[in-house]
XYZ file of C-alpha atoms in Angstrom:
566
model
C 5.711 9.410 -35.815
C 5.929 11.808 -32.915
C 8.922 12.719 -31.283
C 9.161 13.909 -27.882
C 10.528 17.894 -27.031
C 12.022 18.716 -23.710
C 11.953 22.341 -24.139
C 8.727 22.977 -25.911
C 7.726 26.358 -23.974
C 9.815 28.827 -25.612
C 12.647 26.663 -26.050
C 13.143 27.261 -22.374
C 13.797 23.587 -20.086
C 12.972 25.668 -16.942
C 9.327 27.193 -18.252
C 8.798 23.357 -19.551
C 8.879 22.323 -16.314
C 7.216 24.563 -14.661
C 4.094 24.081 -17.160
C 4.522 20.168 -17.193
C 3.979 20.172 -13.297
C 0.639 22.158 -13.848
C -1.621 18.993 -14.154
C 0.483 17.729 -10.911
C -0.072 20.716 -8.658
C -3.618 21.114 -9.966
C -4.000 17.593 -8.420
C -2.528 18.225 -5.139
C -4.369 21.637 -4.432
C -7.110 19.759 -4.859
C -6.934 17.164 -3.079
C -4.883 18.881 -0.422
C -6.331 22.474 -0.192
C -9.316 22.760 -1.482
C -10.324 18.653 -0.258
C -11.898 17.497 -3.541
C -12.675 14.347 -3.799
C -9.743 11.770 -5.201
C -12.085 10.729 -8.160
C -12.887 14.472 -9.222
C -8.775 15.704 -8.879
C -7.767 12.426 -10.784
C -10.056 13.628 -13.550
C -9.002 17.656 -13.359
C -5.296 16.172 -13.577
C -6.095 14.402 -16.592
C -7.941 15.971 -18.778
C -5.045 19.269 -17.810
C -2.528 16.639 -18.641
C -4.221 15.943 -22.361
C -4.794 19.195 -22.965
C -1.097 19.930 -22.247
C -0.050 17.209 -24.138
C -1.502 17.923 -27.579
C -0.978 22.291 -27.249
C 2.411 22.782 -25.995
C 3.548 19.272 -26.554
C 2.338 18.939 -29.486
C 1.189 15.587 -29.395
C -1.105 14.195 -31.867
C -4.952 14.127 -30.411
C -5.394 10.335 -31.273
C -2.186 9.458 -30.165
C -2.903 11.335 -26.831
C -6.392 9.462 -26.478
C -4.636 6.284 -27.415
C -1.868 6.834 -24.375
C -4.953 7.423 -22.209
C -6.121 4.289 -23.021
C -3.261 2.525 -22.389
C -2.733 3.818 -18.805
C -6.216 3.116 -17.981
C -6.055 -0.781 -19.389
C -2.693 -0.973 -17.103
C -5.032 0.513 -14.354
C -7.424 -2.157 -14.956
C -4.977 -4.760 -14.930
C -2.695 -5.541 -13.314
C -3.939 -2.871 -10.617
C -7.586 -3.080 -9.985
C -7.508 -6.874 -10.601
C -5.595 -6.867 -7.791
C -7.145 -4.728 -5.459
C -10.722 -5.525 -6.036
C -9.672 -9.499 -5.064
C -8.007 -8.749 -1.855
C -10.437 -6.523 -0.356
C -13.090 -9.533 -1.796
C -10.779 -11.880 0.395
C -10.440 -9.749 3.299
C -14.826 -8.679 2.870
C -15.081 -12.884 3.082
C -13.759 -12.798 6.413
C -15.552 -9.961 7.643
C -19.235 -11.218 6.651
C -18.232 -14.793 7.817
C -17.982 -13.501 11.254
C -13.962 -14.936 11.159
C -12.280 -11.117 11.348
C -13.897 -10.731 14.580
C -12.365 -13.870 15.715
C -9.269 -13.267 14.693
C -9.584 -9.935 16.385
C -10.179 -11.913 19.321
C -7.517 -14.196 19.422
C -4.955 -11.284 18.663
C -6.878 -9.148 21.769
C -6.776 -12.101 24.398
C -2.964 -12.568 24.081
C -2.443 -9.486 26.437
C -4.139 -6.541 28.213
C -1.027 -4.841 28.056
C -1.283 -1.384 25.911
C 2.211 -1.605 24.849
C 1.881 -5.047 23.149
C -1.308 -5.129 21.497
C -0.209 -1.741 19.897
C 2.368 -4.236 18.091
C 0.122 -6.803 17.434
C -2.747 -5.350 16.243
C -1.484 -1.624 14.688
C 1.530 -3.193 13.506
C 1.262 -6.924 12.711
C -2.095 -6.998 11.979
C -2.476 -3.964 10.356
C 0.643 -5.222 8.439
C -1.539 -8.193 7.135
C -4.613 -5.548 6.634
C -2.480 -4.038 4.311
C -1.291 -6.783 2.411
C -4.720 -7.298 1.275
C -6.978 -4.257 1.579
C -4.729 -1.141 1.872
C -6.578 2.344 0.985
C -7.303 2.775 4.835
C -8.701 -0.122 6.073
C -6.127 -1.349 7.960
C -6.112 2.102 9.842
C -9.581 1.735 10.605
C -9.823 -1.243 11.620
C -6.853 -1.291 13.747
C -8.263 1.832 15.620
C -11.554 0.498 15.716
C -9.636 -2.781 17.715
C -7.692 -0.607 19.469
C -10.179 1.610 20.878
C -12.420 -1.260 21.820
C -9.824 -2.767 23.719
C -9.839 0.280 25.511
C -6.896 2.568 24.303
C -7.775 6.374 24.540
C -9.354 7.629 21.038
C -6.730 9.689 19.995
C -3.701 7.423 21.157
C -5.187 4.745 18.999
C -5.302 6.928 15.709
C -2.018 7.744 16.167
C -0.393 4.224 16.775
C -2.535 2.855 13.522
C -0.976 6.043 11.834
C 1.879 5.647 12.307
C 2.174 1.878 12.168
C 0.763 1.873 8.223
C 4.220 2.687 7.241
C 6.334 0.003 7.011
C 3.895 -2.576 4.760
C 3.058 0.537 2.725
C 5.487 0.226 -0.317
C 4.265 -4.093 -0.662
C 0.777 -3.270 0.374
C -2.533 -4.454 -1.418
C -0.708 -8.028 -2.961
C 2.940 -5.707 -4.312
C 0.155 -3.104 -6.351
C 2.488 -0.307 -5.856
C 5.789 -2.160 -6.886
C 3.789 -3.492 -9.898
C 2.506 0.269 -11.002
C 6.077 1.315 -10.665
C 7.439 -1.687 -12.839
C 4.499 -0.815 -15.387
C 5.081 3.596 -15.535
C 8.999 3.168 -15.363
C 9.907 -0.112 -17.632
C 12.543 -1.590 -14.461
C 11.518 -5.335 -14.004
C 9.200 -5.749 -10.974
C 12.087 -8.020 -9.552
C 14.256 -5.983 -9.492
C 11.911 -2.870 -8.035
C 10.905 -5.450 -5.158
C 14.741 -6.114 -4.368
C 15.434 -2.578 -4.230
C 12.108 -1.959 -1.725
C 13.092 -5.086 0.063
C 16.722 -3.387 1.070
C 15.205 -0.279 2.085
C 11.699 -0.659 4.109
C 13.082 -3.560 5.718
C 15.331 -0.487 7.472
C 12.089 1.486 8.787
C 10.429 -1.896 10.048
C 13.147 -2.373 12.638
C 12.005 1.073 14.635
C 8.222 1.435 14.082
C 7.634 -0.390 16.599
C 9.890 1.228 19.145
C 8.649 4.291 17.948
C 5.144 2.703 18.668
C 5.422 1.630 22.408
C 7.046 5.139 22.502
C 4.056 6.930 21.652
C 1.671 4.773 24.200
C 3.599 5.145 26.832
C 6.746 6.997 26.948
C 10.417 6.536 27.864
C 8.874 4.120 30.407
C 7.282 1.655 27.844
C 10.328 1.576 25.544
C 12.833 0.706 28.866
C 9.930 -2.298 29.707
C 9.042 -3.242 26.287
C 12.401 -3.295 23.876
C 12.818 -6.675 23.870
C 9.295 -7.314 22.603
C 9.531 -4.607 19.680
C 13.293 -5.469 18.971
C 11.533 -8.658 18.297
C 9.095 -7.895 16.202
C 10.721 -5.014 14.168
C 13.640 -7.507 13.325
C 11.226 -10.331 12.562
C 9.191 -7.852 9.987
C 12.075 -6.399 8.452
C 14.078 -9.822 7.553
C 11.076 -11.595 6.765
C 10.844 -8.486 4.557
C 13.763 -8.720 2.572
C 13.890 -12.330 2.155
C 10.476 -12.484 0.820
C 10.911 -9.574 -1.271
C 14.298 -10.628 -2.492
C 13.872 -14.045 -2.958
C 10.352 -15.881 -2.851
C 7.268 -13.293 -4.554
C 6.595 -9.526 -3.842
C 2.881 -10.198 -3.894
C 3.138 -11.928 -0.772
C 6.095 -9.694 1.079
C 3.323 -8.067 3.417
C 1.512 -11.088 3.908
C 5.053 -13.458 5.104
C 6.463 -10.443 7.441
C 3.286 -9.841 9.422
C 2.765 -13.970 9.986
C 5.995 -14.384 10.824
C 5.947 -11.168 12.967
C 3.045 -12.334 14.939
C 4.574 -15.774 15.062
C 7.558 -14.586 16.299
C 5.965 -12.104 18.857
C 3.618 -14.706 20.600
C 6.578 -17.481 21.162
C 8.311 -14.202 22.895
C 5.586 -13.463 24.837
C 5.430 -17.343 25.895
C 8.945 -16.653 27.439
C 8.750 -12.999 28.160
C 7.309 -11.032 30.347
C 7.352 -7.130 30.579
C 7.900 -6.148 34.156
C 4.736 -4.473 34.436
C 1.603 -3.799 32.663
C -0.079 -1.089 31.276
C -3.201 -1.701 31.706
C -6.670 -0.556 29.604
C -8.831 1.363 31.579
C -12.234 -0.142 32.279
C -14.305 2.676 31.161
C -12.452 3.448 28.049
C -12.490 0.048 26.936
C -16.600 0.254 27.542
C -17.186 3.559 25.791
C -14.963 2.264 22.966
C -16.513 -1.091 21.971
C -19.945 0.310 20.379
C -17.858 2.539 18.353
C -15.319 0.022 17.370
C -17.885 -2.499 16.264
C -19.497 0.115 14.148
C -16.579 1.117 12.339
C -14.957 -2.623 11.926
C -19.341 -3.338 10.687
C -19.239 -0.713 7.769
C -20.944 -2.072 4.687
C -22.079 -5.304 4.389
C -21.228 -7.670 7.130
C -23.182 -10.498 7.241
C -23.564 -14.051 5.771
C -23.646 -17.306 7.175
C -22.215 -21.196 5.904
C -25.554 -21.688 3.732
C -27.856 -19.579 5.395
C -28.025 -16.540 3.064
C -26.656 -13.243 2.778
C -28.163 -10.498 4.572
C -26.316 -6.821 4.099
C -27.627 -5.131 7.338
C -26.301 -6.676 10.391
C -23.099 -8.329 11.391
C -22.803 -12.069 12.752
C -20.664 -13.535 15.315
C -19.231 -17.111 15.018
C -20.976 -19.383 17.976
C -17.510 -19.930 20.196
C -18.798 -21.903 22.544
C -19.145 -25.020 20.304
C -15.292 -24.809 18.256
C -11.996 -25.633 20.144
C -9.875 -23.199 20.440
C -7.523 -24.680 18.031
C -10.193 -24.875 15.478
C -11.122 -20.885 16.489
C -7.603 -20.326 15.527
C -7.612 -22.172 12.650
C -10.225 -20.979 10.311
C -9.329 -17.563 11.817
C -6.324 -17.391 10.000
C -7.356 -19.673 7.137
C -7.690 -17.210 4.490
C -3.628 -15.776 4.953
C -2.522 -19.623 5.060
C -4.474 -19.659 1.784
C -2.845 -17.513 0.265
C 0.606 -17.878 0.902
C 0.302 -21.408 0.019
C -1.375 -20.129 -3.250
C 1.140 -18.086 -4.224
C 3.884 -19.829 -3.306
C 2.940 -22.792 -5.045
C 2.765 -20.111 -8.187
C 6.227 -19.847 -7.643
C 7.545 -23.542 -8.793
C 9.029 -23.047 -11.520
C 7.145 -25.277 -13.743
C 4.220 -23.092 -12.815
C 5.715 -20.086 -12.743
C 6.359 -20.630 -16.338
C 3.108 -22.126 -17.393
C 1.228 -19.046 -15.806
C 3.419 -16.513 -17.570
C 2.790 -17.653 -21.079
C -1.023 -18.843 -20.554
C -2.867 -16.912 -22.792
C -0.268 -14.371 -22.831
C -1.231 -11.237 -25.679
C 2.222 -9.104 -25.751
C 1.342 -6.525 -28.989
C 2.168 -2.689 -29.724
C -0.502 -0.697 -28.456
C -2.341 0.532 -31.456
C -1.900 4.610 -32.565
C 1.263 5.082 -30.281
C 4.345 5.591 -32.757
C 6.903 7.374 -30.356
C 10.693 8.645 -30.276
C 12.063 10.396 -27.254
C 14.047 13.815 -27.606
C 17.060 11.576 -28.888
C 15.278 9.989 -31.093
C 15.234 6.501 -29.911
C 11.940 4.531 -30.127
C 9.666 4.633 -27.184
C 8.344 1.510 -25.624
C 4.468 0.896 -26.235
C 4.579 -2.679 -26.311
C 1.684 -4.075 -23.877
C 1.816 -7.346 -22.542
C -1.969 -8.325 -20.899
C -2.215 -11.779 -18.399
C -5.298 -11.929 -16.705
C -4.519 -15.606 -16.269
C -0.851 -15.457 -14.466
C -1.362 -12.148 -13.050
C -1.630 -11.821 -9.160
C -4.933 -10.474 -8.839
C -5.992 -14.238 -10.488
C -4.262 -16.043 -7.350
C -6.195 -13.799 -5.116
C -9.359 -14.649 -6.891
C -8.377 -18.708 -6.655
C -7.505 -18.245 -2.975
C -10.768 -16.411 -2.244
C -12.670 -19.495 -4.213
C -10.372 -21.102 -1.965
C -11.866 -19.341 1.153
C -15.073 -19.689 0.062
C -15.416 -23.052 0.016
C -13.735 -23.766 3.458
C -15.683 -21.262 4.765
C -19.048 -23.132 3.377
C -20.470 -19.943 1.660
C -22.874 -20.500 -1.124
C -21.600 -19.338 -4.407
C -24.725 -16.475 -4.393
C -23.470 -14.818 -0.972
C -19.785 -14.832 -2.433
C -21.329 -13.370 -5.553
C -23.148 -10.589 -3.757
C -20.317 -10.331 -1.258
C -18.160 -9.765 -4.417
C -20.470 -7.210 -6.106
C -20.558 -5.267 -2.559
C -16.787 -4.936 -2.944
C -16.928 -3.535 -6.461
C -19.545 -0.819 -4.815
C -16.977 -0.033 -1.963
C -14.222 0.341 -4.455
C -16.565 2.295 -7.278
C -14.464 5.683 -6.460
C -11.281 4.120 -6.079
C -11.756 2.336 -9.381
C -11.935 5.784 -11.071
C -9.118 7.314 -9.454
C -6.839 4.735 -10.151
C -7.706 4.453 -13.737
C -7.557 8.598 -13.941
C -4.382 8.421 -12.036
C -2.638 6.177 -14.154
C -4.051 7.028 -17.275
C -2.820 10.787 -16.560
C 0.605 9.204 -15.845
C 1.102 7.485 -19.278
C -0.468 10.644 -21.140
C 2.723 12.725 -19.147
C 5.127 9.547 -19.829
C 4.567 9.573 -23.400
C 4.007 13.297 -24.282
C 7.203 13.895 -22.648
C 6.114 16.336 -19.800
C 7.894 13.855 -17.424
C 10.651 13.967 -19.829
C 11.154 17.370 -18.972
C 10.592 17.482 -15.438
C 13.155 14.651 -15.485
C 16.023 16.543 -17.176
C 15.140 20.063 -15.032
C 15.732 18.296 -11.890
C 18.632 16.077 -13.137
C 20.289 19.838 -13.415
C 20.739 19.377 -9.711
C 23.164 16.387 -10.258
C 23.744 14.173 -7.121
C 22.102 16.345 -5.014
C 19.128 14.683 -6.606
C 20.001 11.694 -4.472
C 18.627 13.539 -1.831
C 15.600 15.042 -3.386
C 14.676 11.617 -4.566
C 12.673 10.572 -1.337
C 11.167 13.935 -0.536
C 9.125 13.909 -3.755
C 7.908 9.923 -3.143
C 7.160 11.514 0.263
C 4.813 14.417 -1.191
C 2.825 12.231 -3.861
C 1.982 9.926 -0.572
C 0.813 12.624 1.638
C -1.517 14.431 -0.898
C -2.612 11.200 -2.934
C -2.691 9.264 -0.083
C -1.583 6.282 -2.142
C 1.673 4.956 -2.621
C 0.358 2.974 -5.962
C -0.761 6.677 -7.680
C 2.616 8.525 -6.550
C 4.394 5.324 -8.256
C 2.406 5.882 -11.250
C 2.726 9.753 -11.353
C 6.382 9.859 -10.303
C 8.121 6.834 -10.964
C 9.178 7.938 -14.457
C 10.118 11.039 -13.471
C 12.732 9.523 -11.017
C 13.998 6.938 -13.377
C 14.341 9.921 -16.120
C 16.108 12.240 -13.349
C 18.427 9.354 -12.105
C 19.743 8.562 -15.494
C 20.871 12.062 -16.181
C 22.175 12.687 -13.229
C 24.287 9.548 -13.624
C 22.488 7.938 -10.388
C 20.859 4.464 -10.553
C 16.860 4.445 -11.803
C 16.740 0.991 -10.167
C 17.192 3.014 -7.130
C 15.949 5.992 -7.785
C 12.793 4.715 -8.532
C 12.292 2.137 -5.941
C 13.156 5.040 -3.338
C 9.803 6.697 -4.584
C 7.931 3.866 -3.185
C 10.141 3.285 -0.168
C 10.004 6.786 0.946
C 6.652 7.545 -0.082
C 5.256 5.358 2.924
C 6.416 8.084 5.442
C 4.017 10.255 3.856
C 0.899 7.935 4.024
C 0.246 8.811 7.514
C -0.572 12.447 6.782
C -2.520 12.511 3.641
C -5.902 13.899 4.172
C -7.858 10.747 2.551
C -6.030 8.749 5.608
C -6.304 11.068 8.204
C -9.772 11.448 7.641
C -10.596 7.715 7.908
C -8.818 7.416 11.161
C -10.566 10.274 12.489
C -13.790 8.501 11.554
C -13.037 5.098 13.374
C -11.484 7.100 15.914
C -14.955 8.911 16.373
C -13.313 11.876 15.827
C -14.135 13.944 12.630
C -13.360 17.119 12.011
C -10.381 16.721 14.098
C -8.012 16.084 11.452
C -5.981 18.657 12.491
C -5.235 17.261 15.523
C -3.787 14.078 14.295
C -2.293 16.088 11.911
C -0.078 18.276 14.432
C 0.699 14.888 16.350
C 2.270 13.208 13.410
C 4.062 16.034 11.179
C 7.443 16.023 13.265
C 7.832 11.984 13.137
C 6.982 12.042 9.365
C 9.379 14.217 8.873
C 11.568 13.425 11.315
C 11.736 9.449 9.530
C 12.197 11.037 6.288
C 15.355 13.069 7.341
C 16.951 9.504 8.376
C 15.315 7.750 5.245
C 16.963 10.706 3.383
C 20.511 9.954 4.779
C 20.355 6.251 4.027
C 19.292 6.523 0.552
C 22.412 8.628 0.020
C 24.124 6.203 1.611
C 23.057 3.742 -1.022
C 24.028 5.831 -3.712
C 27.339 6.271 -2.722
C 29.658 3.552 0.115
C 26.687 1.259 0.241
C 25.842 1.121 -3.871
C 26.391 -2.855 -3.176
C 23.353 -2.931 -2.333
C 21.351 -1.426 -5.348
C 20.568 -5.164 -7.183
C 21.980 -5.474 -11.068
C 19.856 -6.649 -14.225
């Protein structure tokens, strides 16, 4: 039996702390000094965070190398599964030809700046999101962006900033799932706590957006337009968040966003247009289609894959109805997938088929008080989301007349893609259950619970941080989620919300981590000018998280109504 010490550095909490953070702040020098590679800091993090463990912990080795297993299965699944089929969903698209389309169809609403910065950076980077995260949506909105003509630099920003909102449900929920997995709060409850806090950003983001293209000017022609569509995200938000699935929050809001923006648009007018410019939107296109073309891109209904060039989808013979249609196939898909997952009567047949809930084998744990330690592990591959995804791309494959070797291959391609992010994430979480069940979080938790309420506002400045220098709101849910939930409760603040606010506040930091910056430079055509970006976005990052800030106090004092109960 091993029991957990908060004060194992010279019986000092302080000194604890200090050393517990060192496999933390090893990561994020890495990463955001010295630019390591994700994969590589991951693995520095971890094996600091085992060493730490079993020498001034004092943590048995095998039960150390038995946590580390444990956090890299929950990597694996639910977390992987996940990711690995919606980027496989969203690659089917791409290869098919049917992105581009979509693309399309989104582009030849409007020629107006102003409103395809909504659409495409913030709707459809929205849906993106929902299924790919880990900066594709950013480049691929930029890459749209910039083809349509928008200046370079205008169109990193916008695609920046917009990958905020969807952030905290992004990749099917992986981030509210990680966070229900490090901290032990039911993911339903996590998703209703997200869904009464994002839902609060959504409304301006796309003010702010229209803003940034084109002034005071575009906000006083455009507001109706954005009011739109930052209302439409942010209650489609919370109602699918609250009450239908929080694998499919991201997916609802940005349908119904886009939805609810083209009937406006059908009724609406701005009072003038800003224009692209004819030049830009030539110089742009090459370099769009090369960055929305990276990797494999081609296939066709029966005709074979081929890995080297992309394919367009013959226009001239489909209504445009039936353009539409199979364009956004793959999102009907899947909502219909998952929400059909929801009946109850399948709902409970998927959570106990083939269910295998044991203790995880070599973990015998008591905390500081010495209460037991939860190390029961509960593995579904059946009911789990990242199975739904995999249905609904069968799903997609089929419709979309793709042989089952081309899916296959297509499928293999996206394990290559992801190869790096497979490590991190499994290093990432495997270093947060090693500093979960050691008890290093344990005593960051009770250091900063010294601060009392005043943790309340601390609270979304560190879910801000682990964003900006992991660049993932999933691995600052698995390295701080505990620590919030552990803070909160001795500080006599909620963990539901304490820990929710990591993920809801951690978005705001997304748009400055190096990893993202660095992809929207790319598609932007624009490397090495990171910096630049950088200096554009710092003040509204910061500027968002002072509001954020204030309303999460809010919510811990006159508005704790909202905080949901077990």
């Amino acid at each position: 039996m091993f029991q957990q010490i908060l004060d194992p550095v010279f019986g000092s909490l302080a000194l604890s702390a200090l050393v517990a953070v060192i496999p933390l702040a090893t990561l994020f020098v890495l990463l955001g000094v010295f630019r390591v590679k994700a994969w590589k800091a991951a693995l520095v993090g971890l094996v600091l965070s085992i060493v730490l463990a079993v020498l001034v912990w004092r943590m048995p080795p095998l039960q150390t190398l038995s946590a580390t297993a444990e956090g890299a299965l929950y990597g694996i699944v639910p977390i992987l599964w996940i990711l690995v089929n919606a980027l496989w969903v969203y690659r089917l698209t791409v290869v098919t030809g049917w992105f581009e389309v979509l693309g399309d169809r989104i582009r030849a609403i409007s020629d107006d700046q102003r409103i395809l910065a909504i659409l495409i950076a913030f709707c459809f980077g929205a849906l993106l999101e929902s299924l790919a995260g880990f900066g594709a949506p950013v480049a691929i909105s930029i890459a749209m962006l910039v083809a349509a003509g928008m200046k370079p630099l205008k169109a990193a920003i916008v695609s920046l900033l917009a990958n905020t909102a969807p952030v905290a449900f992004g990749a099917m929920a992986a981030p509210i799932i990680a966070l229900s997995g490090v901290t032990g709060i039911d993911v339903h409850l996590l998703s209703q706590m997200a869904g009464r806090q994002t839902p609060f950003l959504a409304v301006f983001v796309p003010l702010i957006l229209v803003f940034i293209v084109d002034g005071v000017r575009g906000v006083r022609q455009t507001w109706p337009v954005a009011v739109v569509a930052g209302i439409a995200f942010a209650a489609s938000q919370f109602v699918t968040a609250n009450f239908i699935a929080v694998e499919i929050t991201d997916v609802v809001a940005s349908v119904v966003t886009v939805i609810a923006v083209l009937v406006m648009l059908r009724f609406w007018k701005p009072s003038s247009t800003l224009v692209f410019d004819a030049e830009d939107r030539e110089a742009g296109a090459a370099s769009a289609s090369r960055a929305a073309a990276t990797g494999p891109t081609r296939t066709g209904s029966g005709t074979g894959l081929q890995v080297t060039e992309a394919v367009k989808v013959d226009t001239t013979t489909r209504t445009r109805g039936n353009l539409t249609w199979n364009a956004v196939l793959p999102y009907v898909v899947i909502i219909v997938v998952f929400s059909i997952a929801q009946i109850p009567v399948v709902k409970q047949f998927l959570a106990s088929a083939v269910t295998l809930v044991f203790p995880w084998p070599g973990l015998e744990i008591v905390n500081a008080a010495g209460d037991p330690v939860a190390t029961t592990f509960s593995l579904n591959v059946i009911g789990t989301g990242g199975t739904l995804l995999l249905l609904s791309g069968v799903i997609v494959a089929l419709a979309y007349r793709i042989r089952p070797k081309d899916a296959l291959v297509a499928y293999g391609h996206t394990l290559h893609q992801l190869r790096f992010t497979i490590v991190t994430v499994v290093a990432v979480l495997a270093l947060a259950y090693v500093m979960n069940l050691s008890g290093q979080t344990q005593s960051l938790g009770a250091a900063l619970a010294a601060t009392g309420g005043f943790f309340a506002l601390l609270s979304p400045a560190i879910g801000w941080l682990g964003v900006a220098i992991t660049g993932s709101d999933t691995s600052s849910n698995a390295l701080f989620g505990l620590l919030q939930v552990t803070a909160a409760e001795k500080a006599g603040l909620d963990p539901i919300l304490m820990a929710a606010t990591n993920s809801s506040a951690g978005v705001l930091g997304k748009m400055l981590s190096p990893q993202n910056l660095a992809v929207a430079a790319a598609a932007a055509g624009m490397a090495g000018k990171e910096g630049d970006l950088f200096r554009k976005l710092i003040w509204w990052s910061l500027g968002l998280l002072v509001v954020f800030t204030g309303f999460i106090y809010l919510q811990s004092t006159v508005l704790a109504w909202m905080v949901p109960t077990p």
